[in-house]
Coordinates of C-alpha atoms in Angstrom, one line a residue:
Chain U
X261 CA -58.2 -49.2 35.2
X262 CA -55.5 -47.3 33.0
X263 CA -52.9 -50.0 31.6
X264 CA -49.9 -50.1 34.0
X265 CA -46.7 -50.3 31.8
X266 CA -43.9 -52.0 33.9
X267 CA -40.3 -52.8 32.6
X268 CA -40.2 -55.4 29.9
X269 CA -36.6 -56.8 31.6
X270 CA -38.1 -56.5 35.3
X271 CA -40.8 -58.9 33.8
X272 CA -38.9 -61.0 32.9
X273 CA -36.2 -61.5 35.4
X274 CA -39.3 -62.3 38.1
X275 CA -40.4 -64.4 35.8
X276 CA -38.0 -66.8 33.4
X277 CA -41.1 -66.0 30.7
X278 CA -41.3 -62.9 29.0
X279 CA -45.4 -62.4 31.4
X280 CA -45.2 -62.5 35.0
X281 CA -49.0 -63.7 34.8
X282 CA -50.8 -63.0 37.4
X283 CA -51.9 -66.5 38.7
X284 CA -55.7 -65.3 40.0
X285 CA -56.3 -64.1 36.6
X286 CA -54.5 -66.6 33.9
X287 CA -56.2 -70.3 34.2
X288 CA -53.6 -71.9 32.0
X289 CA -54.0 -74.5 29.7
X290 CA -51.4 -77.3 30.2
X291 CA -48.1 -76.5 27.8
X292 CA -49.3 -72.7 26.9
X293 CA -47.6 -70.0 27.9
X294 CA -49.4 -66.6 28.8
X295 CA -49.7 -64.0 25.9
X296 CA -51.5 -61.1 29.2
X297 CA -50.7 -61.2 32.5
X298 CA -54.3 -60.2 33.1
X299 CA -52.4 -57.2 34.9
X300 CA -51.1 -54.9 32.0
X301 CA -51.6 -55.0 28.1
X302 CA -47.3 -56.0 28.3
X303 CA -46.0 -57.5 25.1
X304 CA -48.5 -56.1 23.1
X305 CA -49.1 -52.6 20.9
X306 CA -51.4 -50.5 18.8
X307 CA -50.1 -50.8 15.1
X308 CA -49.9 -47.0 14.0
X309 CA -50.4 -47.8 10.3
X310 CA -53.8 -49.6 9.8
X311 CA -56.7 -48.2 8.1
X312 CA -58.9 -49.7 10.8
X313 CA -57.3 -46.1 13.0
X314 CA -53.9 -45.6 14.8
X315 CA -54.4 -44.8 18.2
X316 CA -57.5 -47.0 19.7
X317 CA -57.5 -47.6 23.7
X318 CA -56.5 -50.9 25.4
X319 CA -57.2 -51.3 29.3
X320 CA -57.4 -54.2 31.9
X321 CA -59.9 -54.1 34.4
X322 CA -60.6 -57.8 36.3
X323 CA -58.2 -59.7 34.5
X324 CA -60.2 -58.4 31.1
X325 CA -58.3 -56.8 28.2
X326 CA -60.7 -54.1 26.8
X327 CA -60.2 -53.0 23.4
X328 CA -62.0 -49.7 22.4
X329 CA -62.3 -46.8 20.0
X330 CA -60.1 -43.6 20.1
X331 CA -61.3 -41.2 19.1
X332 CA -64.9 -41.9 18.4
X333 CA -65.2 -44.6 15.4
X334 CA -61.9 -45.0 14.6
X335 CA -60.3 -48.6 15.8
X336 CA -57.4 -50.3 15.5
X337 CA -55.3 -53.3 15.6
X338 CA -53.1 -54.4 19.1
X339 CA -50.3 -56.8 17.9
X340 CA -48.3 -58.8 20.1
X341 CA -44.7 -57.9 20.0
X342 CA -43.4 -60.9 19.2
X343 CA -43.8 -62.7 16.0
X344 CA -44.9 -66.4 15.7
X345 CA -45.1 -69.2 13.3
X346 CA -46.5 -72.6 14.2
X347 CA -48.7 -72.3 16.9
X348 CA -51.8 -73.0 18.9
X349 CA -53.7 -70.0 20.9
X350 CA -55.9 -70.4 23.5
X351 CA -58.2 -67.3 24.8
X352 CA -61.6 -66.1 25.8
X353 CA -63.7 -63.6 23.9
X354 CA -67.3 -61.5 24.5
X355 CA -67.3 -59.2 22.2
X356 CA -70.4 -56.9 22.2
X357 CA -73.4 -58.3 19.4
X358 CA -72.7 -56.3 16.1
X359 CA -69.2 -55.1 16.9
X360 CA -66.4 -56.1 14.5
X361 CA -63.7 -58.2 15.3
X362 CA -61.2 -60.4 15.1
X363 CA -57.9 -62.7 15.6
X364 CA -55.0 -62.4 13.4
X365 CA -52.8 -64.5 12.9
X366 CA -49.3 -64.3 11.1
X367 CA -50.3 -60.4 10.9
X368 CA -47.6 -58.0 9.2
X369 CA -47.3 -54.4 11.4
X370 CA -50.2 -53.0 9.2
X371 CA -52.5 -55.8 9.2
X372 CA -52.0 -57.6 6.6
X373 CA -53.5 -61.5 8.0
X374 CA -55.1 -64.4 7.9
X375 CA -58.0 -63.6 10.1
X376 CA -60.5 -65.9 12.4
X377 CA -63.6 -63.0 12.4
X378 CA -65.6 -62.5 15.4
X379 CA -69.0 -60.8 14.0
X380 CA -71.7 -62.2 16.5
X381 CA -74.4 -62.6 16.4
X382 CA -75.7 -62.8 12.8
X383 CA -71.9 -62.8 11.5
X384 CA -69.4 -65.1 10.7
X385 CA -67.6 -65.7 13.8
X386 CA -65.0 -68.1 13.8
X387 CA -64.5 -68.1 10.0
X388 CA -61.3 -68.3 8.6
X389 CA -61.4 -65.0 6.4
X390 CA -58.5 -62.9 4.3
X391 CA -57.6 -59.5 5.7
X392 CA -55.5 -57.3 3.1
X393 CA -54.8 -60.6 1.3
X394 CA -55.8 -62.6 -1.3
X395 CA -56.6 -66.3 -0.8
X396 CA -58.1 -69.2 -3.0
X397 CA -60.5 -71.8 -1.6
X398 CA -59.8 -73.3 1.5
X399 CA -59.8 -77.3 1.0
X400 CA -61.8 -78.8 4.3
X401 CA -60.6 -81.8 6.4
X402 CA -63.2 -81.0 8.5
X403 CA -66.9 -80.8 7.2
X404 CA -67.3 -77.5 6.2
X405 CA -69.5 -75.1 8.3
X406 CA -72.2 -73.0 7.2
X407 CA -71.2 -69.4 7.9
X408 CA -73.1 -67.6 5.2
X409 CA -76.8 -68.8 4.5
X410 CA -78.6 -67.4 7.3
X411 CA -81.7 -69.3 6.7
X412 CA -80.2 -72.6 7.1
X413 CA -78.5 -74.3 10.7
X414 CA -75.0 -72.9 11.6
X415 CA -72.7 -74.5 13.5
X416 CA -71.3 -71.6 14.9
X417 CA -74.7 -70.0 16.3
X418 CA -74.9 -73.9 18.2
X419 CA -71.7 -73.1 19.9
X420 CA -71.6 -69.3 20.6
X421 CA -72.7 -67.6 23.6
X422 CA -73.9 -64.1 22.5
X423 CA -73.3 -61.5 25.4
X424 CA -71.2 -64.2 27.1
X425 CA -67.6 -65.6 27.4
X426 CA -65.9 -67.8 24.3
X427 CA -63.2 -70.4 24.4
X428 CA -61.3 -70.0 21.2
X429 CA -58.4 -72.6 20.2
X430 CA -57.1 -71.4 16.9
X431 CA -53.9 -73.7 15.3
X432 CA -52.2 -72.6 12.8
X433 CA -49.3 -74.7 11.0
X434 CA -47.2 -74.6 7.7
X435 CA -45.9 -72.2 4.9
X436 CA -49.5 -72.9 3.3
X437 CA -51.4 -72.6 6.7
X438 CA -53.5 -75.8 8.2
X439 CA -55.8 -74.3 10.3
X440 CA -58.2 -76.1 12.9
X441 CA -60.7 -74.0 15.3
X442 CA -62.7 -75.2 17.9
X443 CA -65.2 -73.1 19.7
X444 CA -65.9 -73.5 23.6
X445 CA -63.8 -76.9 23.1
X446 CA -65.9 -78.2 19.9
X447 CA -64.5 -78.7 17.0
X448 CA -65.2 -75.9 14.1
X449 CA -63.3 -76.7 11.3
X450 CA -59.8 -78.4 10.0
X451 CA -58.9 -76.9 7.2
X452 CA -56.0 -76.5 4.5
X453 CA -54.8 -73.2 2.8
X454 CA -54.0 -74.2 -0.8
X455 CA -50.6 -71.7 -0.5
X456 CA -49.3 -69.7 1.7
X457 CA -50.9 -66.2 0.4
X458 CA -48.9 -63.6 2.5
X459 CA -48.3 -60.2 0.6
X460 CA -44.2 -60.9 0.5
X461 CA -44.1 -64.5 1.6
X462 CA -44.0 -64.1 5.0
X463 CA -44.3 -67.4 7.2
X464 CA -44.1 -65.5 10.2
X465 CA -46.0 -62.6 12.0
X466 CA -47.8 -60.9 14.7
X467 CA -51.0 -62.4 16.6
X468 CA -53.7 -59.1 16.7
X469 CA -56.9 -58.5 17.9
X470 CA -58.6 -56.4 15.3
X471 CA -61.3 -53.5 16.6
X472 CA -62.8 -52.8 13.3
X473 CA -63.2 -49.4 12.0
X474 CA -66.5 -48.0 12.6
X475 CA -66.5 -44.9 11.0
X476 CA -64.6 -43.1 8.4
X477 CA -62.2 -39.9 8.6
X478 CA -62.5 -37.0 8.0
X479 CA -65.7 -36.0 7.2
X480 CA -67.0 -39.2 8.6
X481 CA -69.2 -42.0 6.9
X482 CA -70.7 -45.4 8.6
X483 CA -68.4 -47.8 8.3
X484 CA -69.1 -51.1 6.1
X485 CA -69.2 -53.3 9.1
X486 CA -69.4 -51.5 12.4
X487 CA -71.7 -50.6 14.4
X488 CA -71.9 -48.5 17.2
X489 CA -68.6 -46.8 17.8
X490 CA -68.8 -47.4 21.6
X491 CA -68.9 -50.8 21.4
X492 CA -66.3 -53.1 23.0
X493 CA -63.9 -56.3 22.1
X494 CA -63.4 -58.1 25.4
X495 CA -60.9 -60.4 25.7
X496 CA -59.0 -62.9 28.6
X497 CA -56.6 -65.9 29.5
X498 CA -55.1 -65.5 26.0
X499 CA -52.3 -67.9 26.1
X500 CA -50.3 -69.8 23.0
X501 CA -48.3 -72.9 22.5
X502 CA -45.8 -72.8 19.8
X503 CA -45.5 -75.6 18.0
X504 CA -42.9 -76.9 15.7
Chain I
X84 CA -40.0 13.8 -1.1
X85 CA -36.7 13.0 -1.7
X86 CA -37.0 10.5 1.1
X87 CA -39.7 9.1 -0.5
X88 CA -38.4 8.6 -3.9
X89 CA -36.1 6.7 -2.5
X90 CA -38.3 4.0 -1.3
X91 CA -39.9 4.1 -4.2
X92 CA -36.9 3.4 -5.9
X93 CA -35.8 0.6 -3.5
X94 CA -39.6 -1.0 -3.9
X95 CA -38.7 -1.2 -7.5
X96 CA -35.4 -2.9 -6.9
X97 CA -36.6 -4.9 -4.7
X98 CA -39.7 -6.3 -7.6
X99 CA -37.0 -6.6 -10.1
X100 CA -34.9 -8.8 -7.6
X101 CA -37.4 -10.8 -6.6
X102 CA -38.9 -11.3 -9.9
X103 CA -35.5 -12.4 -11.1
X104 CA -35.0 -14.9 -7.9
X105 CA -38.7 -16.1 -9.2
X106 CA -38.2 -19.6 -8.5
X107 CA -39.1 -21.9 -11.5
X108 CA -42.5 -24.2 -11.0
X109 CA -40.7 -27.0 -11.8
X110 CA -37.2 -28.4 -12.1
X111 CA -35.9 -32.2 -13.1
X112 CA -33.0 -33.1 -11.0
X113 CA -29.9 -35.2 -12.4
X114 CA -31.5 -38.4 -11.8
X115 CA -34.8 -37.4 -14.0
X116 CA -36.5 -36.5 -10.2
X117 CA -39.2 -34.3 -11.0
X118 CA -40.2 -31.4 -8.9
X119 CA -43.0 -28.9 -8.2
X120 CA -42.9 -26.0 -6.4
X121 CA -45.1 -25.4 -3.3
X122 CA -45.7 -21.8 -2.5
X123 CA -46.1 -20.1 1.2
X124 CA -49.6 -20.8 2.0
X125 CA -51.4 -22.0 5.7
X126 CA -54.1 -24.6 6.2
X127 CA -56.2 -25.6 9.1
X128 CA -55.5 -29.1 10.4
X129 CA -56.5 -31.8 12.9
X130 CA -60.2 -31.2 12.2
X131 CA -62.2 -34.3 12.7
X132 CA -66.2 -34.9 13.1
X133 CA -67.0 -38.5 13.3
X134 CA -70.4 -39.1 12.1
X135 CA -73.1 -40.2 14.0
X136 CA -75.0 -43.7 13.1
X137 CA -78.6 -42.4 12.1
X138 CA -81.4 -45.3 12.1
X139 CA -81.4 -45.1 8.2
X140 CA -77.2 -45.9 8.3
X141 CA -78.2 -48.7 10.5
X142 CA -80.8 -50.0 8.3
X143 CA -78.7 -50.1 5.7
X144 CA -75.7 -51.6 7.2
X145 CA -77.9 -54.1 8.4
X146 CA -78.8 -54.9 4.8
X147 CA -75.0 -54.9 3.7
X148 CA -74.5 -58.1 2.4
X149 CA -70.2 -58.4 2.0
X150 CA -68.7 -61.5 0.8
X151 CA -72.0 -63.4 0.3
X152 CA -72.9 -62.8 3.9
X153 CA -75.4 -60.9 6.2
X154 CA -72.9 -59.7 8.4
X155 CA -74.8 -57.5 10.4
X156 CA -78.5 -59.2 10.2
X157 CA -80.3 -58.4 12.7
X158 CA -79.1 -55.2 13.8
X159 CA -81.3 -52.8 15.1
X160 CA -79.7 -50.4 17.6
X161 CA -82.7 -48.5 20.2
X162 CA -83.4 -45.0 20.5
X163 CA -81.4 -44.8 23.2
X164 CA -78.1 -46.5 21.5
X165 CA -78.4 -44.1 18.9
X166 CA -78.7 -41.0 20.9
X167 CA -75.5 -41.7 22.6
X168 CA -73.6 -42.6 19.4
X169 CA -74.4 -39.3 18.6
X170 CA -73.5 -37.7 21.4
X171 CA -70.2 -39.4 21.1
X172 CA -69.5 -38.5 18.1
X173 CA -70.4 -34.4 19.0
X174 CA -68.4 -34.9 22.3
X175 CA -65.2 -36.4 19.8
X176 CA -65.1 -33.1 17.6
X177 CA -62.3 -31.2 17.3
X178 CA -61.9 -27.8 15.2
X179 CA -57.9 -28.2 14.6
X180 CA -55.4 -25.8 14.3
X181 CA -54.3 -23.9 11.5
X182 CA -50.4 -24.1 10.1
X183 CA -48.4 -21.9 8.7
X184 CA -45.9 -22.7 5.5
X185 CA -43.7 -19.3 5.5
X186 CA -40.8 -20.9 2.8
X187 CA -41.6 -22.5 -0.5
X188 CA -40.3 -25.4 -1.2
X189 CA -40.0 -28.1 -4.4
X190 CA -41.5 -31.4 -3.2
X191 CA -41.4 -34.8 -5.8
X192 CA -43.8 -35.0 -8.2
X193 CA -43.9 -38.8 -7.5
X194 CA -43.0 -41.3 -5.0
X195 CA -38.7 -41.9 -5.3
X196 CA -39.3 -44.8 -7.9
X197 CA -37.2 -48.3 -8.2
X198 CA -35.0 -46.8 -10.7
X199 CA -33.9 -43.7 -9.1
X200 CA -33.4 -46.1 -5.9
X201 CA -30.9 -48.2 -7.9
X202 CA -29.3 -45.2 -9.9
X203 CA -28.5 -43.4 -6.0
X204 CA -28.1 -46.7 -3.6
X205 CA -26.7 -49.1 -5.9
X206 CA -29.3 -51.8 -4.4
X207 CA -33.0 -52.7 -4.3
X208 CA -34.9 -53.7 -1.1
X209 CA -38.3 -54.0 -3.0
X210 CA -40.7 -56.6 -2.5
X211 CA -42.7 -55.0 -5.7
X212 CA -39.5 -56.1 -7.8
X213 CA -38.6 -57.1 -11.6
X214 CA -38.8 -60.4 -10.1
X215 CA -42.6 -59.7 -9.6
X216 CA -43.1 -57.1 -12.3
X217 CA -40.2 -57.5 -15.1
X218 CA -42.0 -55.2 -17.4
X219 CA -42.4 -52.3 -15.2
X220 CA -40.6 -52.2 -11.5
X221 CA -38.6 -49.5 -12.3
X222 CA -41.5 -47.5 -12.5
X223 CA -43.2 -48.6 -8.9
X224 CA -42.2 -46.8 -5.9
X225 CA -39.2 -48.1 -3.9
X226 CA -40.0 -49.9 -0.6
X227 CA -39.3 -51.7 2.3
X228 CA -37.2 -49.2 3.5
X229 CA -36.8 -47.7 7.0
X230 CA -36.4 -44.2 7.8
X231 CA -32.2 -45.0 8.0
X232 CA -32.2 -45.7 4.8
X233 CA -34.5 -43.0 3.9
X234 CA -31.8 -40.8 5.1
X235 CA -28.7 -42.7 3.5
X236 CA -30.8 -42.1 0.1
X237 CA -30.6 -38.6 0.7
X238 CA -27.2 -38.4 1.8
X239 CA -25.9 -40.0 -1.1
X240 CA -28.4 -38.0 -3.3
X241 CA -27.2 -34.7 -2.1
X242 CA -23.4 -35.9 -2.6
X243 CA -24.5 -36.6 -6.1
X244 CA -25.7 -33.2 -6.7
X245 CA -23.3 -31.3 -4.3
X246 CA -25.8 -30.1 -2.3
X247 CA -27.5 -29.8 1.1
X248 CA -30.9 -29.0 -0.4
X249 CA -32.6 -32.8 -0.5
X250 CA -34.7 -33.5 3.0
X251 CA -37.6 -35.6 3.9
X252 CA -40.8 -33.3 4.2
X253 CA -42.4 -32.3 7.7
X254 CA -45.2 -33.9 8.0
X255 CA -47.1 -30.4 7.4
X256 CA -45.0 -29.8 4.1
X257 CA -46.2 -32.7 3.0
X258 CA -49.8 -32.5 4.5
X259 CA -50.2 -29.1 2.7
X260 CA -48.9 -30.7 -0.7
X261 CA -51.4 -33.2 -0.3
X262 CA -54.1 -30.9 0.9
X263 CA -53.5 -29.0 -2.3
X264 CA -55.2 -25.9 -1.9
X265 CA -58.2 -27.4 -0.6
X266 CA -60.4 -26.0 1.7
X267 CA -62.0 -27.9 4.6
X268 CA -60.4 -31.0 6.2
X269 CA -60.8 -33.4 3.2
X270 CA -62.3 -31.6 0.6
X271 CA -63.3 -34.5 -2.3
X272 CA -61.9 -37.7 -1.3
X273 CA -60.0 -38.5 -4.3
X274 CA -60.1 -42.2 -4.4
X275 CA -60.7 -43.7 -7.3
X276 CA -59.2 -41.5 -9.4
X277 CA -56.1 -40.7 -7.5
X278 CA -55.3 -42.8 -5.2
X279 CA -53.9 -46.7 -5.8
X280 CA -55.7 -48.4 -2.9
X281 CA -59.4 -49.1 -1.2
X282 CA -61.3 -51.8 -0.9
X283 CA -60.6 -53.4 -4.3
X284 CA -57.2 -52.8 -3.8
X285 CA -55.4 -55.8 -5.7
X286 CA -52.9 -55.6 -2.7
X287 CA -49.2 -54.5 -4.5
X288 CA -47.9 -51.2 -5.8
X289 CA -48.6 -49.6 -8.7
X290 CA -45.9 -47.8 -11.0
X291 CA -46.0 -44.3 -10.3
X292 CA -48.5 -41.7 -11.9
X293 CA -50.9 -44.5 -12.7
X294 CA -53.7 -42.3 -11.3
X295 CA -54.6 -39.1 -12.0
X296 CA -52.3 -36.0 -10.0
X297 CA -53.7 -33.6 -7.5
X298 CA -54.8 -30.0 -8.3
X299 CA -51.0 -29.1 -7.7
X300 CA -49.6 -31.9 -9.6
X301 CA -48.6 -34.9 -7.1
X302 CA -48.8 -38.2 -7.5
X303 CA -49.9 -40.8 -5.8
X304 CA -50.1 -38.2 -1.9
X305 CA -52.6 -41.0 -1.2
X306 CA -52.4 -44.6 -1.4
X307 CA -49.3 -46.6 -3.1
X308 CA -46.9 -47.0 -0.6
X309 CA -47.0 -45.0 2.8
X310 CA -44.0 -41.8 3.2
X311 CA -41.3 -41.5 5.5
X312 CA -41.2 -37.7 6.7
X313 CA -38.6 -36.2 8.9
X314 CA -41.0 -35.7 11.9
X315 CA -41.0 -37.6 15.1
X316 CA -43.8 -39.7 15.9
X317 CA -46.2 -37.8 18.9
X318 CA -48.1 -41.7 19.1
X319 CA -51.4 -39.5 19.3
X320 CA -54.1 -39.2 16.9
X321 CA -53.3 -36.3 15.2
X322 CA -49.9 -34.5 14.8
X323 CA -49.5 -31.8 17.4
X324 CA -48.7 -28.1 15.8
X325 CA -44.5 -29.1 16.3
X326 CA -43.5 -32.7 16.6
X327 CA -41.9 -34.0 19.8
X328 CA -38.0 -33.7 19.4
X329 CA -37.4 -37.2 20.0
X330 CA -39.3 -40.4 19.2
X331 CA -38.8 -44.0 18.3
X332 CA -41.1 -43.6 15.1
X333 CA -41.3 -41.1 12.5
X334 CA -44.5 -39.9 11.1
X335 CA -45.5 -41.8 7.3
X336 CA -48.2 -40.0 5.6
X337 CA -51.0 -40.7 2.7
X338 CA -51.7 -44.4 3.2
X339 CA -50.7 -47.2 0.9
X340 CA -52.6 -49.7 -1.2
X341 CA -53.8 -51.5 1.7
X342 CA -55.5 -48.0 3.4
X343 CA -58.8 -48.5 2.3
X344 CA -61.7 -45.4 1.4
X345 CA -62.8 -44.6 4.8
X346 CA -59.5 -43.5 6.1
X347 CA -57.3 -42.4 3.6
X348 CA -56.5 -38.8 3.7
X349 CA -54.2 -36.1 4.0
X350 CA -55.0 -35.9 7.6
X351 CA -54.1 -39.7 8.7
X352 CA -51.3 -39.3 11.1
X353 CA -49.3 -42.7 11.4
X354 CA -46.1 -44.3 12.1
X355 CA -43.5 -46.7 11.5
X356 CA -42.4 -49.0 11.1
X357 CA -45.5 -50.6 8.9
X358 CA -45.5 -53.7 7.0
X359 CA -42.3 -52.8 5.4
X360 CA -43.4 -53.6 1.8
X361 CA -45.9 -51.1 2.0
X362 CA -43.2 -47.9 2.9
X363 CA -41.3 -45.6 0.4
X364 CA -40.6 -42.1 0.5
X365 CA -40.5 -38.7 -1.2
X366 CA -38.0 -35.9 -1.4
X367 CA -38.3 -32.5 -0.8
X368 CA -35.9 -29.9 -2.4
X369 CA -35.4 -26.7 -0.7
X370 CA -36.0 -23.5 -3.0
X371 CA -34.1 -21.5 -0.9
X372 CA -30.3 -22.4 0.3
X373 CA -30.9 -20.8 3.9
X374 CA -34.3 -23.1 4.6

């Protein structure tokens, strides 16, 4: 199904919030307000100035919000409208295994984030990683995971479901960010950003839900970290509480 | 034979005009604003042929290790996988269009820097500033500007010079600038050595002609900071051969230092607004009065 764009105000006069959710598709968490009404891709847009491509294609179909490549290989990122600070976001992932992903969070209009990566199976999903910035060592509250040495026990590859559907709770609080992840309602990581390392000191920004790249233009080359072109981000119930 | 004497005569007039109305190559405006003059030329555009994953580029993506990890361990699409990736990729082809620059026209040799900002507007909305670079912010392209006060900029710059000849590009003037001459979509991918960008970009601007010019003498057409142009935004792809007449974007061309080497080119079509600190712009001067 083709996204069905309906009137921003219309919205939100039946509504009082700025999604008129549809209730058979949202299973809200208590205190979180939809961010997709499960309906339309409302409140949300393709950035037109990433390198990850400009003009990807979103559609719902089942209360899913599918995220793929336009044209062949060339991705994007789809920002919420709004801009948020302090918040917690709930949603539900099943991204294809060896697509590239991911969740931004504070994102600037050409993606420029702190970014929770979603790179199942062999990846490092649910990592807190820097996306066109620059950030020092994390300090952990939380034991710290291991994402990167394959040959040991992850606790990520415990808790995802490859080829299934993901609970994500991402909070992110704080001009240096605090950032706490659980995965399908386990606890990931806490963790505390030594400074806040946005390019001009921003404390606020878009949410985005990155389709990586796959190939390059013109001329074409593989990209770094996709893999095939027609693969798909899949995402539902995405939902956020702000927080002070 | 008379007749034809005349035209002779005329034809030789005419050469002696034109050779006089020869337009210099390249002229410094009040404000130290280099130009460079872009003769009549066409180009083909909007070509694009996605490559398709081979089982080789999957074995060695598989292999990639990036930022101490195996990202993509593991991976080892099937026959079948690949044969429709590459099908895809033949189905998404598309042969463009070719374009047709009839006017010349002077175009900046660089990005409208800091300092000629200040010296037109008064002000400075840069993020890239002498607070962050005392030594040198002059010499970085001006951002975090919007395509209004792209326009003011030019306004004021025209009243300064009591003229109507300053503009924003069209996107294809400042595509064929870029292109330079070059045949084929994106002939060399100038990277390194000319754009400020990529995947070790260190994530600021640069001061203008750090890298090396194009074949026709421009700075910084890719990476740096993203430029304003006067088209419309068509919110496709690629540009169309004319841009819509109305829009709630405006094109930006040639990427910024946070495109990275896959796809930053001449070709990328995008659109405002962008990060903000990553937007500039450059000027075109019209050789002509009547263009």
């Amino acid at each position: 199904m083709q996204i069905r764009w309906t009137s921003f105000a219309l919205v939100l006069a039946l509504a009082g919030t700025p999604f008129a959710a549809d209730a058979t598709c949202i299973a809200q968490q208590p205190g979180f307000t939809p961010l997709f009404d499960g309906r339309t891709a409302q409140g949300w847009h393709w950035s037109r100035s990433t390198f990850h491509g400009q003009n990807a294609k979103a559609s719902v179909s089942n209360c899913v919000l599918i995220l793929e490549r336009n044209p062949f290989g060339q991705g994007g990122i789809f920002l919420t409208d709004h801009e948020y600070r302090n918040f917690e976001l709930y949603l539900e992932v099943n991204p294809e295994p060896y697509d590239n992903g991911g969740i931004f969070l504070r994102s600037t209009e050409g993606g420029s984030a702190y970014q929770i990566e979603l790179a199942p199976p062999s990846g490092v999903t649910g990592m807190l990683i820097p996306e066109l910035i620059s950030f020092g060592a994390p300090k952990y509250i939380s034991p710290e995971p291991n994402f990167l040495d394959l040959s040991k026990p992850r606790e990520i590859d415990q808790l995802w479901k490859n080829n299934d559907w993901n609970s994500m709770r991402i909070r992110i609080t704080g001009d240096a960010p605090h950032v706490t992840v659980w995965i399908n309602g386990t606890l990931l990581y806490e963790l505390q950003m030594p400074e806040n390392d946005s390019i001009a000191g921003e404390t606020t920004g878009h949410i985005g839900l990155q389709l990586h790249m796959s190939r390059g233009i013109p001329g074409g080359r593989p990209g770094l970290l996709g893999g095939l072109a027609e693969a798909k981000q899949r995402f539902r119930n995405i939902q956020i509480k702000e927080l002070p | 034979m008379k007749g034809r004497l005349k035209i002779l005569l005329s034809a030789a007039a005419l050469c002696l005009l034109s050779a006089a109305a020869e337009p210099p190559p390249r002229i410094t405006n009040s404000l130290g604003m280099e130009f460079a003059l872009v003769s009549p030329g066409e180009m083909r555009v909007g070509v694009y042929q996605p490559h398709p994953l081979t089982a080789e580029d999957a074995k060695r993506i598989e292999g990639t290790v990036f930022k101490g990890g195996q990202f993509m361990k593991g991976f080892n699409p099937t026959p079948a996988e690949l044969q429709s990736d590459a099908d895809g990729a033949a189905r998404a082809a598309l042969k463009g269009f070719i374009v047709n620059l009839p006017h010349p026209y002077y175009l900046g040799v660089t990005e409208v820097t800091q300092a000629q900002w200040k010296a037109v507007m008064g002000s400075n909305p840069s993020t890239f500033n002498s607070e962050r670079y005392p030594g040198d912010a002059d010499h970085r392209p001006v951002e975090s500007i919007n395509w209004q006060d792209a326009q003011e900029f030019i306004k004021r710059l025209n009243a300064l010079e009591h003229t109507t000849r300053y503009r924003l590009p069209t996107e294809w003037e400042w595509e064929y600038a870029a292109r330079a001459g070059g045949a084929g979509d994106n002939p060399s991918p100038p990277f390194g050595d000319q754009a400020v960008g990529g995947y070790n970009s260190t994530l600021h601007t640069e001061p203008v002609r750090t890298k090396k010019p194009n074949a026709w003498g421009f700075y910084d057409m890719l990476g740096n900071v993203w430029e304003w142009t006067a088209d419309f935004d068509n919110g496709a792809f690629f540009a169309d051969p004319v841009p819509p007449k109305a829009g709630k974007q405006h094109v930006i061309k040639g990427g910024s230092f946070l495109s990275n080497e896959g796809t930053m080119a001449p070709s990328v079509h995008a659109a405002g607004p962008a990060s903000g600190f990553d937007v500039g712009l450059r000027v075109l001067r019209a050789a002509e009065p009547a263009q």
